[in-house]
mmCIF file of C-alpha atoms and ligand atoms in Angstrom:
data_model
loop_
_atom_site.group_PDB
_atom_site.id
_atom_site.type_symbol
_atom_site.label_atom_id
_atom_site.label_comp_id
_atom_site.label_asym_id
_atom_site.label_seq_id
_atom_site.Cartn_x
_atom_site.Cartn_y
_atom_site.Cartn_z
ATOM 1 C CA MET W 1 0.151 0.063 0.070
ATOM 2 C CA ILE W 2 1.434 3.372 -0.799
ATOM 3 C CA ASN W 3 0.679 6.104 1.590
ATOM 4 C CA LEU W 4 -0.386 9.171 -0.698
ATOM 5 C CA LEU W 5 0.444 11.420 2.158
ATOM 6 C CA ASN W 6 4.159 10.518 1.324
ATOM 7 C CA LEU W 7 3.907 11.844 -2.657
ATOM 8 C CA ASP W 8 4.337 15.467 -3.406
ATOM 9 C CA GLN W 9 3.368 16.812 -6.758
ATOM 10 C CA PRO W 10 6.000 15.366 -9.182
ATOM 11 C CA ASP W 11 5.549 11.860 -7.426
ATOM 12 C CA LEU W 12 1.946 11.960 -7.385
ATOM 13 C CA THR W 13 2.101 12.807 -11.321
ATOM 14 C CA THR W 14 4.593 10.006 -11.498
ATOM 15 C CA PHE W 15 2.067 7.627 -9.737
ATOM 16 C CA PHE W 16 -0.838 8.524 -11.965
ATOM 17 C CA THR W 17 0.965 8.269 -15.117
ATOM 18 C CA ASP W 18 2.134 4.864 -14.020
ATOM 19 C CA LEU W 19 -1.704 4.342 -13.778
ATOM 20 C CA GLY W 20 -2.432 5.589 -17.393
ATOM 21 C CA GLU W 21 -4.072 8.602 -15.709
ATOM 22 C CA THR W 22 -3.654 12.300 -16.813
ATOM 23 C CA PRO W 23 -1.511 14.608 -14.592
ATOM 24 C CA PHE W 24 -4.742 16.418 -13.806
ATOM 25 C CA ARG W 25 -5.661 13.710 -11.131
ATOM 26 C CA THR W 26 -2.706 15.152 -8.952
ATOM 27 C CA VAL W 27 -4.688 18.180 -8.624
ATOM 28 C CA GLN W 28 -7.472 16.666 -7.937
ATOM 29 C CA LEU W 29 -5.926 14.343 -5.192
ATOM 30 C CA LEU W 30 -3.834 17.105 -3.725
ATOM 31 C CA LYS W 31 -6.996 19.074 -3.256
ATOM 32 C CA TRP W 32 -9.135 16.241 -1.569
ATOM 33 C CA ILE W 33 -6.420 15.373 0.656
ATOM 34 C CA HIS W 34 -4.793 18.404 1.908
ATOM 35 C CA HIS W 35 -7.676 21.021 1.187
ATOM 36 C CA GLN W 36 -10.684 19.165 2.259
ATOM 37 C CA GLY W 37 -8.729 16.769 4.478
ATOM 38 C CA VAL W 38 -10.625 13.403 3.004
ATOM 39 C CA VAL W 39 -8.997 10.442 3.391
ATOM 40 C CA ASP W 40 -11.816 8.025 1.945
ATOM 41 C CA PHE W 41 -11.344 7.491 -1.596
ATOM 42 C CA ASP W 42 -15.226 6.734 -2.059
ATOM 43 C CA VAL W 43 -16.007 10.471 -1.408
ATOM 44 C CA MET W 44 -13.630 11.555 -4.145
ATOM 45 C CA THR W 45 -16.553 11.760 -6.332
ATOM 46 C CA ASN W 46 -14.815 13.836 -9.148
ATOM 47 C CA LEU W 47 -12.694 10.541 -9.722
ATOM 48 C CA SER W 48 -14.286 7.698 -11.778
ATOM 49 C CA LYS W 49 -15.603 4.760 -10.109
ATOM 50 C CA VAL W 50 -13.006 2.433 -11.486
ATOM 51 C CA LEU W 51 -10.140 4.895 -10.257
ATOM 52 C CA ARG W 52 -11.540 5.072 -6.924
ATOM 53 C CA GLN W 53 -11.482 1.129 -7.147
ATOM 54 C CA LYS W 54 -8.107 1.355 -8.170
ATOM 55 C CA LEU W 55 -6.722 3.394 -5.445
ATOM 56 C CA LYS W 56 -8.556 1.623 -2.799
ATOM 57 C CA GLU W 57 -6.375 -1.456 -3.855
ATOM 58 C CA LEU W 58 -3.215 0.455 -4.221
ATOM 59 C CA ALA W 59 -3.228 3.079 -1.907
ATOM 60 C CA CYS W 60 -4.106 4.835 1.430
ATOM 61 C CA VAL W 61 -4.012 8.386 2.861
ATOM 62 C CA SER W 62 -2.928 7.613 6.233
ATOM 63 C CA PRO W 63 -1.813 10.333 8.912
ATOM 64 C CA PRO W 64 0.032 9.815 11.996
ATOM 65 C CA GLN W 65 -2.418 9.398 14.923
ATOM 66 C CA VAL W 66 -2.849 11.389 17.784
ATOM 67 C CA VAL W 67 -2.349 10.023 21.034
ATOM 68 C CA ARG W 68 -2.844 12.993 23.159
ATOM 69 C CA THR W 69 -3.275 16.750 23.194
ATOM 70 C CA GLN W 70 -2.395 19.243 26.335
ATOM 71 C CA ALA W 71 -3.343 22.727 26.398
ATOM 72 C CA SER W 72 -1.247 25.274 28.101
ATOM 73 C CA GLN W 73 -2.670 28.133 29.908
ATOM 74 C CA ASP W 74 -1.207 30.654 27.269
ATOM 75 C CA GLY W 75 -3.136 28.656 24.564
ATOM 76 C CA THR W 76 -0.350 26.707 23.308
ATOM 77 C CA GLN W 77 -1.280 23.192 22.628
ATOM 78 C CA LYS W 78 1.112 20.168 22.482
ATOM 79 C CA TRP W 79 0.168 16.910 20.110
ATOM 80 C CA LEU W 80 1.356 13.629 20.653
ATOM 81 C CA PHE W 81 1.589 11.700 17.587
ATOM 82 C CA GLN W 82 1.789 7.802 17.618
ATOM 83 C CA LEU W 83 4.333 6.212 14.902
ATOM 84 C CA ASP W 84 5.728 2.689 14.483
ATOM 85 C CA ASN W 85 7.271 0.483 17.215
ATOM 86 C CA ASP W 86 6.004 2.410 19.937
ATOM 87 C CA ASN W 87 7.809 5.762 18.914
ATOM 88 C CA CYS W 88 6.103 9.068 19.374
ATOM 89 C CA ILE W 89 6.749 12.445 18.363
ATOM 90 C CA GLU W 90 5.725 15.971 19.347
ATOM 91 C CA THR W 91 4.266 19.058 17.565
ATOM 92 C CA VAL W 92 3.417 22.558 19.011
ATOM 93 C CA PHE W 93 0.567 24.467 17.968
ATOM 94 C CA ILE W 94 1.031 28.361 18.990
ATOM 95 C CA PRO W 95 -1.659 30.732 18.572
ATOM 96 C CA GLU W 96 -0.797 34.316 18.390
ATOM 97 C CA ASP W 97 -2.964 37.456 17.584
ATOM 98 C CA ASP W 98 -1.753 37.664 13.850
ATOM 99 C CA ARG W 99 -1.007 34.052 13.330
ATOM 100 C CA ASN W 100 -1.181 30.583 13.956
ATOM 101 C CA THR W 101 2.267 28.731 14.125
ATOM 102 C CA LEU W 102 2.714 24.969 13.924
ATOM 103 C CA CYS W 103 6.204 23.780 15.324
ATOM 104 C CA ILE W 104 6.513 20.349 13.712
ATOM 105 C CA SER W 105 9.369 17.682 14.235
ATOM 106 C CA SER W 106 11.342 16.244 11.492
ATOM 107 C CA GLN W 107 13.022 13.155 13.231
ATOM 108 C CA ILE W 108 11.943 10.570 15.742
ATOM 109 C CA GLY W 109 14.716 11.860 18.505
ATOM 110 C CA CYS W 110 17.968 13.463 17.527
ATOM 111 C CA ALA W 111 21.383 12.264 16.868
ATOM 112 C CA LEU W 112 23.258 15.560 17.342
ATOM 113 C CA ASP W 113 23.559 15.752 21.121
ATOM 114 C CA CYS W 114 23.613 19.538 21.809
ATOM 115 C CA ARG W 115 23.938 19.529 25.554
ATOM 116 C CA PHE W 116 20.940 21.614 26.639
ATOM 117 C CA CYS W 117 18.177 19.791 24.593
ATOM 118 C CA ALA W 118 15.797 17.576 26.103
ATOM 119 C CA THR W 119 15.395 15.775 22.626
ATOM 120 C CA ALA W 120 19.280 15.214 22.364
ATOM 121 C CA GLN W 121 18.992 13.157 25.698
ATOM 122 C CA GLN W 122 16.620 10.692 24.165
ATOM 123 C CA GLY W 123 19.131 9.372 21.400
ATOM 124 C CA PHE W 124 18.116 8.896 17.883
ATOM 125 C CA ASN W 125 15.639 6.222 15.948
ATOM 126 C CA ARG W 126 15.237 7.607 12.197
ATOM 127 C CA ASN W 127 14.332 10.130 10.040
ATOM 128 C CA LEU W 128 10.386 10.908 9.505
ATOM 129 C CA THR W 129 9.000 10.004 6.020
ATOM 130 C CA VAL W 130 7.263 12.863 4.009
ATOM 131 C CA GLY W 131 3.937 11.573 5.136
ATOM 132 C CA GLU W 132 4.819 11.596 9.045
ATOM 133 C CA ILE W 133 6.158 15.389 8.441
ATOM 134 C CA ILE W 134 3.307 16.785 6.318
ATOM 135 C CA GLY W 135 0.905 14.497 8.374
ATOM 136 C CA GLN W 136 1.395 16.430 11.700
ATOM 137 C CA LEU W 137 0.259 19.671 9.733
ATOM 138 C CA TRP W 138 -2.369 17.651 8.016
ATOM 139 C CA GLN W 139 -3.773 16.330 11.321
ATOM 140 C CA VAL W 140 -3.828 19.659 13.352
ATOM 141 C CA GLU W 141 -5.251 21.678 10.504
ATOM 142 C CA GLN W 142 -8.071 19.238 9.944
ATOM 143 C CA THR W 143 -8.680 18.628 13.561
ATOM 144 C CA LEU W 144 -8.830 22.054 14.661
ATOM 145 C CA ARG W 145 -10.798 23.209 11.594
ATOM 146 C CA ASN W 146 -13.413 20.290 12.436
ATOM 147 C CA ALA W 147 -13.585 21.694 15.866
ATOM 148 C CA GLY W 148 -14.497 24.985 14.527
ATOM 149 C CA TYR W 149 -11.112 26.494 15.679
ATOM 150 C CA SER W 150 -11.621 28.912 12.660
ATOM 151 C CA LEU W 151 -14.234 31.600 12.500
ATOM 152 C CA ASP W 152 -14.007 31.742 8.813
ATOM 153 C CA PRO W 153 -14.275 28.289 7.389
ATOM 154 C CA ARG W 154 -12.612 29.272 4.212
ATOM 155 C CA ARG W 155 -9.667 30.164 5.945
ATOM 156 C CA ARG W 156 -7.112 27.754 6.966
ATOM 157 C CA VAL W 157 -6.296 27.564 10.952
ATOM 158 C CA ILE W 158 -2.449 27.310 10.556
ATOM 159 C CA SER W 159 -0.731 30.432 8.795
ATOM 160 C CA ASN W 160 3.013 29.714 9.716
ATOM 161 C CA VAL W 161 5.033 26.338 9.960
ATOM 162 C CA VAL W 162 8.171 26.496 11.988
ATOM 163 C CA ILE W 163 10.544 23.265 11.527
ATOM 164 C CA MET W 164 11.784 23.455 14.828
ATOM 165 C CA GLY W 165 10.547 20.818 16.625
ATOM 166 C CA MET W 166 12.377 17.040 17.570
ATOM 167 C CA GLY W 167 15.048 16.459 15.097
ATOM 168 C CA GLU W 168 17.567 18.111 12.879
ATOM 169 C CA PRO W 169 15.836 18.877 9.528
ATOM 170 C CA LEU W 170 18.833 19.048 7.315
ATOM 171 C CA ILE W 171 19.897 15.527 8.217
ATOM 172 C CA ASN W 172 16.583 14.189 6.583
ATOM 173 C CA PHE W 173 17.135 16.676 3.859
ATOM 174 C CA LYS W 174 15.023 14.930 1.139
ATOM 175 C CA ASN W 175 11.810 14.470 3.093
ATOM 176 C CA VAL W 176 11.697 17.630 4.771
ATOM 177 C CA VAL W 177 12.226 19.478 0.962
ATOM 178 C CA LYS W 178 9.486 17.353 -0.164
ATOM 179 C CA ALA W 179 6.996 18.109 2.721
ATOM 180 C CA MET W 180 7.982 21.824 2.702
ATOM 181 C CA ARG W 181 7.150 21.751 -1.115
ATOM 182 C CA LEU W 182 3.524 20.447 -0.200
ATOM 183 C CA MET W 183 3.050 23.210 2.152
ATOM 184 C CA MET W 184 3.991 25.546 -0.465
ATOM 185 C CA ASP W 185 1.883 23.986 -3.434
ATOM 186 C CA ASP W 186 -1.389 26.068 -3.995
ATOM 187 C CA ASN W 187 -3.269 22.740 -4.277
ATOM 188 C CA SER W 188 -2.172 21.847 -0.884
ATOM 189 C CA TYR W 189 -1.629 24.411 1.801
ATOM 190 C CA GLY W 190 -0.673 27.174 -0.322
ATOM 191 C CA LEU W 191 2.073 28.907 2.212
ATOM 192 C CA SER W 192 4.303 31.442 0.805
ATOM 193 C CA LYS W 193 7.702 30.439 1.709
ATOM 194 C CA ARG W 194 8.205 33.718 3.952
ATOM 195 C CA ARG W 195 5.722 31.658 6.129
ATOM 196 C CA ILE W 196 8.157 28.519 6.429
ATOM 197 C CA THR W 197 11.098 28.812 8.717
ATOM 198 C CA LEU W 198 13.590 25.725 9.209
ATOM 199 C CA SER W 199 15.951 25.773 12.136
ATOM 200 C CA THR W 200 18.979 24.096 11.744
ATOM 201 C CA VAL W 201 22.016 23.335 13.962
ATOM 202 C CA GLY W 202 24.001 24.331 11.107
ATOM 203 C CA ILE W 203 24.728 21.656 8.465
ATOM 204 C CA VAL W 204 26.849 23.494 6.447
ATOM 205 C CA PRO W 205 26.871 21.534 2.984
ATOM 206 C CA ALA W 206 23.085 21.328 3.101
ATOM 207 C CA ILE W 207 22.609 24.805 3.662
ATOM 208 C CA ALA W 208 23.667 25.446 0.048
ATOM 209 C CA GLN W 209 21.646 22.719 -1.133
ATOM 210 C CA LEU W 210 18.513 24.152 0.641
ATOM 211 C CA LYS W 211 19.128 27.473 -1.198
ATOM 212 C CA GLU W 212 19.047 25.618 -4.492
ATOM 213 C CA GLU W 213 15.933 23.534 -3.742
ATOM 214 C CA CYS W 214 13.680 25.491 -1.534
ATOM 215 C CA GLN W 215 14.735 28.922 0.069
ATOM 216 C CA VAL W 216 12.751 29.303 3.097
ATOM 217 C CA ASN W 217 13.482 31.148 5.664
ATOM 218 C CA LEU W 218 16.618 30.012 7.855
ATOM 219 C CA ALA W 219 16.865 29.930 11.490
ATOM 220 C CA VAL W 220 20.305 28.834 12.796
ATOM 221 C CA SER W 221 20.948 27.624 16.406
ATOM 222 C CA LEU W 222 24.200 29.484 17.299
ATOM 223 C CA HIS W 223 24.419 29.541 20.832
ATOM 224 C CA ALA W 224 27.978 30.702 21.222
ATOM 225 C CA PRO W 225 30.349 33.174 19.474
ATOM 226 C CA THR W 226 33.374 31.267 19.575
ATOM 227 C CA ASP W 227 34.511 27.720 18.282
ATOM 228 C CA GLU W 228 35.844 26.979 21.777
ATOM 229 C CA LEU W 229 32.351 27.424 23.766
ATOM 230 C CA ARG W 230 30.331 26.339 20.666
ATOM 231 C CA ASP W 231 32.531 22.817 20.372
ATOM 232 C CA GLN W 232 31.336 22.264 24.086
ATOM 233 C CA LEU W 233 27.345 23.153 23.575
ATOM 234 C CA VAL W 234 26.665 22.132 19.977
ATOM 235 C CA PRO W 235 29.312 19.204 19.288
ATOM 236 C CA ILE W 236 28.540 19.196 15.516
ATOM 237 C CA ASN W 237 30.743 22.651 15.476
ATOM 238 C CA LYS W 238 33.806 20.570 15.474
ATOM 239 C CA LYS W 239 32.936 19.205 11.927
ATOM 240 C CA TYR W 240 31.338 22.600 10.939
ATOM 241 C CA PRO W 241 32.888 25.357 12.793
ATOM 242 C CA LEU W 242 32.006 29.161 12.824
ATOM 243 C CA THR W 243 33.804 30.369 10.090
ATOM 244 C CA ASP W 244 32.312 27.778 7.692
ATOM 245 C CA LEU W 245 28.907 28.199 8.948
ATOM 246 C CA MET W 246 28.738 32.213 8.694
ATOM 247 C CA ALA W 247 30.183 31.662 5.150
ATOM 248 C CA ALA W 248 27.339 29.449 4.392
ATOM 249 C CA CYS W 249 24.729 31.833 6.003
ATOM 250 C CA ARG W 250 26.048 34.707 3.912
ATOM 251 C CA ALA W 251 26.134 32.799 0.912
ATOM 252 C CA TYR W 252 22.382 31.649 1.515
ATOM 253 C CA MET W 253 21.102 35.325 1.535
ATOM 254 C CA GLU W 254 23.070 36.357 -1.528
ATOM 255 C CA GLY W 255 20.929 37.399 -4.659
ATOM 256 C CA GLY W 256 17.629 35.977 -5.234
ATOM 257 C CA ASP W 257 14.308 37.077 -3.826
ATOM 258 C CA ILE W 258 15.517 36.741 -0.066
ATOM 259 C CA ARG W 259 17.493 39.577 -0.485
ATOM 260 C CA HIS W 260 15.360 41.624 2.098
ATOM 261 C CA GLN W 261 15.276 39.007 4.615
ATOM 262 C CA LYS W 262 17.359 38.277 7.421
ATOM 263 C CA ILE W 263 18.466 34.956 8.752
ATOM 264 C CA THR W 264 17.353 34.510 12.483
ATOM 265 C CA PHE W 265 20.156 33.391 14.873
ATOM 266 C CA GLU W 266 19.043 31.585 17.794
ATOM 267 C CA TYR W 267 20.828 31.914 20.905
ATOM 268 C CA VAL W 268 19.814 30.270 24.112
ATOM 269 C CA MET W 269 20.707 31.949 27.398
ATOM 270 C CA LEU W 270 22.649 29.514 29.805
ATOM 271 C CA LYS W 271 23.537 31.340 33.099
ATOM 272 C CA ASP W 272 27.432 31.999 33.653
ATOM 273 C CA LEU W 273 28.305 30.219 30.107
ATOM 274 C CA ASN W 274 27.192 32.410 27.146
ATOM 275 C CA ASP W 275 25.704 35.524 28.558
ATOM 276 C CA SER W 276 28.466 37.986 29.551
ATOM 277 C CA PRO W 277 28.733 41.654 27.518
ATOM 278 C CA ALA W 278 32.039 40.486 26.212
ATOM 279 C CA GLN W 279 30.529 37.575 24.634
ATOM 280 C CA ALA W 280 27.525 39.628 23.442
ATOM 281 C CA ARG W 281 30.156 41.832 21.699
ATOM 282 C CA ALA W 282 31.901 38.895 20.026
ATOM 283 C CA LEU W 283 28.606 37.705 18.723
ATOM 284 C CA VAL W 284 28.030 41.304 17.204
ATOM 285 C CA LYS W 285 31.365 40.824 15.367
ATOM 286 C CA LEU W 286 30.940 37.299 14.324
ATOM 287 C CA LEU W 287 27.339 38.551 12.848
ATOM 288 C CA GLU W 288 29.104 41.282 10.769
ATOM 289 C CA GLY W 289 28.272 41.319 7.276
ATOM 290 C CA CYS W 290 25.487 38.705 7.447
ATOM 291 C CA PRO W 291 21.869 39.963 7.207
ATOM 292 C CA ALA W 292 21.060 38.931 10.588
ATOM 293 C CA LYS W 293 18.439 39.045 13.409
ATOM 294 C CA VAL W 294 18.932 37.669 16.906
ATOM 295 C CA ASN W 295 16.589 35.636 18.761
ATOM 296 C CA LEU W 296 17.381 35.222 22.501
ATOM 297 C CA ILE W 297 15.836 31.924 23.852
ATOM 298 C CA PRO W 298 15.512 31.737 27.710
ATOM 299 C CA PHE W 299 16.677 28.441 28.386
ATOM 300 C CA ASN W 300 14.060 26.198 29.121
ATOM 301 C CA PRO W 301 14.793 23.354 31.934
ATOM 302 C CA PHE W 302 14.304 19.864 31.704
ATOM 303 C CA PRO W 303 14.858 16.856 34.221
ATOM 304 C CA GLU W 304 18.552 16.207 35.265
ATOM 305 C CA THR W 305 19.736 19.287 33.036
ATOM 306 C CA ARG W 306 22.921 20.635 34.736
ATOM 307 C CA TYR W 307 22.220 24.043 32.966
ATOM 308 C CA GLN W 308 20.341 27.039 34.218
ATOM 309 C CA CYS W 309 18.446 30.036 32.709
ATOM 310 C CA SER W 310 20.316 33.390 32.498
ATOM 311 C CA ALA W 311 18.701 36.000 34.897
ATOM 312 C CA PRO W 312 16.286 38.325 33.213
ATOM 313 C CA ASP W 313 18.437 41.645 33.500
ATOM 314 C CA THR W 314 21.538 39.535 32.209
ATOM 315 C CA ILE W 315 19.407 38.685 29.031
ATOM 316 C CA GLU W 316 18.219 42.309 29.000
ATOM 317 C CA ARG W 317 21.721 43.531 29.144
ATOM 318 C CA PHE W 318 23.091 40.951 26.402
ATOM 319 C CA ARG W 319 19.889 42.006 24.275
ATOM 320 C CA GLU W 320 20.954 46.017 24.569
ATOM 321 C CA ILE W 321 24.344 45.458 23.368
ATOM 322 C CA LEU W 322 23.416 43.693 20.105
ATOM 323 C CA PHE W 323 20.480 46.201 19.695
ATOM 324 C CA LYS W 324 22.863 49.181 20.120
ATOM 325 C CA ALA W 325 25.199 47.502 17.238
ATOM 326 C CA GLY W 326 22.080 47.634 15.028
ATOM 327 C CA ILE W 327 21.161 43.900 15.169
ATOM 328 C CA ILE W 328 17.344 43.240 15.486
ATOM 329 C CA THR W 329 17.370 41.302 18.810
ATOM 330 C CA VAL W 330 14.326 39.945 20.561
ATOM 331 C CA THR W 331 13.856 37.906 23.788
ATOM 332 C CA ARG W 332 11.716 34.633 22.328
ATOM 333 C CA LYS W 333 8.605 34.665 24.817
ATOM 334 C CA THR W 334 8.518 31.139 26.313
ATOM 335 C CA ARG W 335 5.320 29.509 25.255
ATOM 336 C CA GLY W 336 3.729 26.451 26.574
ATOM 337 C CA GLN W 337 6.387 25.934 29.503
ATOM 338 C CA ASP W 338 3.584 24.401 31.781
ATOM 339 C CA ILE W 339 2.983 21.506 29.621
ATOM 340 C CA ASP W 340 6.716 21.023 28.422
ATOM 341 C CA ALA W 341 6.152 22.536 24.981
ATOM 342 C CA ALA W 342 8.562 25.175 24.783
ATOM 343 C CA CYS W 343 11.828 25.155 22.907
ATOM 344 C CA GLY W 344 14.306 22.051 23.692
ATOM 345 C CA GLN W 345 11.493 20.506 25.909
ATOM 346 C CA LEU W 346 10.097 18.204 23.142
ATOM 347 C CA ALA W 347 10.690 14.643 24.386
ATOM 348 C CA GLY W 348 8.104 12.277 22.683
ATOM 349 C CA LYS W 349 8.954 8.771 23.019
ATOM 350 C CA VAL W 350 12.197 7.509 21.047
ATOM 351 C CA GLN W 351 13.257 3.933 20.680
ATOM 352 C CA ASN W 352 16.765 5.000 20.993
ATOM 353 C CA ARG W 353 19.141 3.153 18.569
ATOM 354 C CA ARG W 354 22.217 4.608 19.865
ATOM 355 C CA GLY W 355 22.863 3.047 23.167
ATOM 356 C CA VAL W 356 21.783 6.118 25.045
ATOM 357 C CA GLN W 357 19.253 5.740 28.116
ATOM 358 C CA ASN W 358 15.788 6.935 27.098
ATOM 359 C CA VAL W 359 14.531 9.659 29.657
ATOM 360 C CA CYS W 360 10.922 9.302 28.473
HETATM 361 N N1 SAH O 1 17.727 20.734 15.185
HETATM 362 C C1 SAH O 1 17.094 22.121 15.009
HETATM 363 C C2 SAH O 1 15.911 22.209 15.384
HETATM 364 C C3 SAH O 1 15.470 21.803 16.474
HETATM 365 S S1 SAH O 1 15.598 22.761 18.153
HETATM 366 C C4 SAH O 1 18.092 23.161 15.622
HETATM 367 O O1 SAH O 1 18.870 22.896 16.299
HETATM 368 O O2 SAH O 1 18.025 24.276 15.119
HETATM 369 C C5 SAH O 1 14.971 24.376 18.189
HETATM 370 C C6 SAH O 1 15.486 25.551 19.018
HETATM 371 O O3 SAH O 1 15.315 25.069 20.561
HETATM 372 C C7 SAH O 1 17.174 25.330 18.550
HETATM 373 O O4 SAH O 1 17.608 26.722 18.505
HETATM 374 C C8 SAH O 1 17.481 24.767 20.123
HETATM 375 O O5 SAH O 1 19.080 25.040 19.971
HETATM 376 C C9 SAH O 1 16.706 25.232 20.874
HETATM 377 N N2 SAH O 1 16.695 24.533 22.357
HETATM 378 C C10 SAH O 1 17.067 23.354 22.658
HETATM 379 N N3 SAH O 1 17.268 23.205 23.697
HETATM 380 C C11 SAH O 1 16.569 24.050 24.494
HETATM 381 C C12 SAH O 1 16.274 24.638 25.772
HETATM 382 N N4 SAH O 1 16.364 23.631 26.634
HETATM 383 N N5 SAH O 1 15.870 25.587 26.113
HETATM 384 C C13 SAH O 1 15.634 26.604 24.908
HETATM 385 N N6 SAH O 1 15.816 26.218 23.592
HETATM 386 C C14 SAH O 1 16.359 25.245 23.210
#
């Protein structure tokens, strides 16, 4: 059985061509599945009976199943999805006045071992399929729409997607790009690429490739202004040090229609580790020549972590130094902390295959 959620437009066109159907079937199918949220081929009445029968024999539309949802006092919702072999992933819905953002996962667990991240403690199982990535959006959009979340039934509930949940999206490059293309497809979700943000730890060769294939907004998890400190906090820095990473970031922003945009650099505020005024000044220097804005993320604690969050006035002092140097800097509002849905707290349930103890 082929799960049609795994197919983007070119894949679906090949699928129908192989069946001897016209490419127009692709448009119809995408609309049924992603616009209307229909999974039952019998409901797709603009397809012939014969084709519907064929589809029933060959294919299915099978989104990941919701195990649990939790709502925070601030309106944030955390969704837990069941995948195979007892693996679970988490997705976070973040409503705001002018937008509703969905933070989606790209892998089961994460292999990168960033020291301050709860997902890293769980180890890694595998990449998510296209269907599991787009399925998070499908499921939350359809469920909230059916629950009457959007007052205007013609309008989608989710206006923005950030790929900032569990996992490193650029290590699951092919599937993440296909899922993003589905998000941007007018027959599916029709999100403009400005409304999609991919957050990466900085897999340097994949940043150039992303520019070629799907130049969405880029967020880079920096967290330290020097290689010495970043090597400790973000071990992949030993492979892709700051000089290479910054060169890749500058190249990402050169030319094309992204000219007036900026890369968001994420910087988690860790008490007495990366939060001094001297480090703020070093950060200003590092970002020179790159169209940048900075998101300071107050560290969100999780069980057994040895890190602490910087004090609010330390964060403010850090922010001011960047701001005075002309860098747009915001301190990220922590959302959903009471349900462990904030940055770095997503932990799903991972059957770890790397021999690290599963903390879930
Ligand atoms: N692998 C990707 C996306 C997942 S993490 C990346 O590294 O960007 C999403 C963001 O949350 C990253 O900036 C990450 O560094 C940050 N983060 C991880 N753990 C955190 C924690 N405990 N508190 C605050 N932010 C955290």
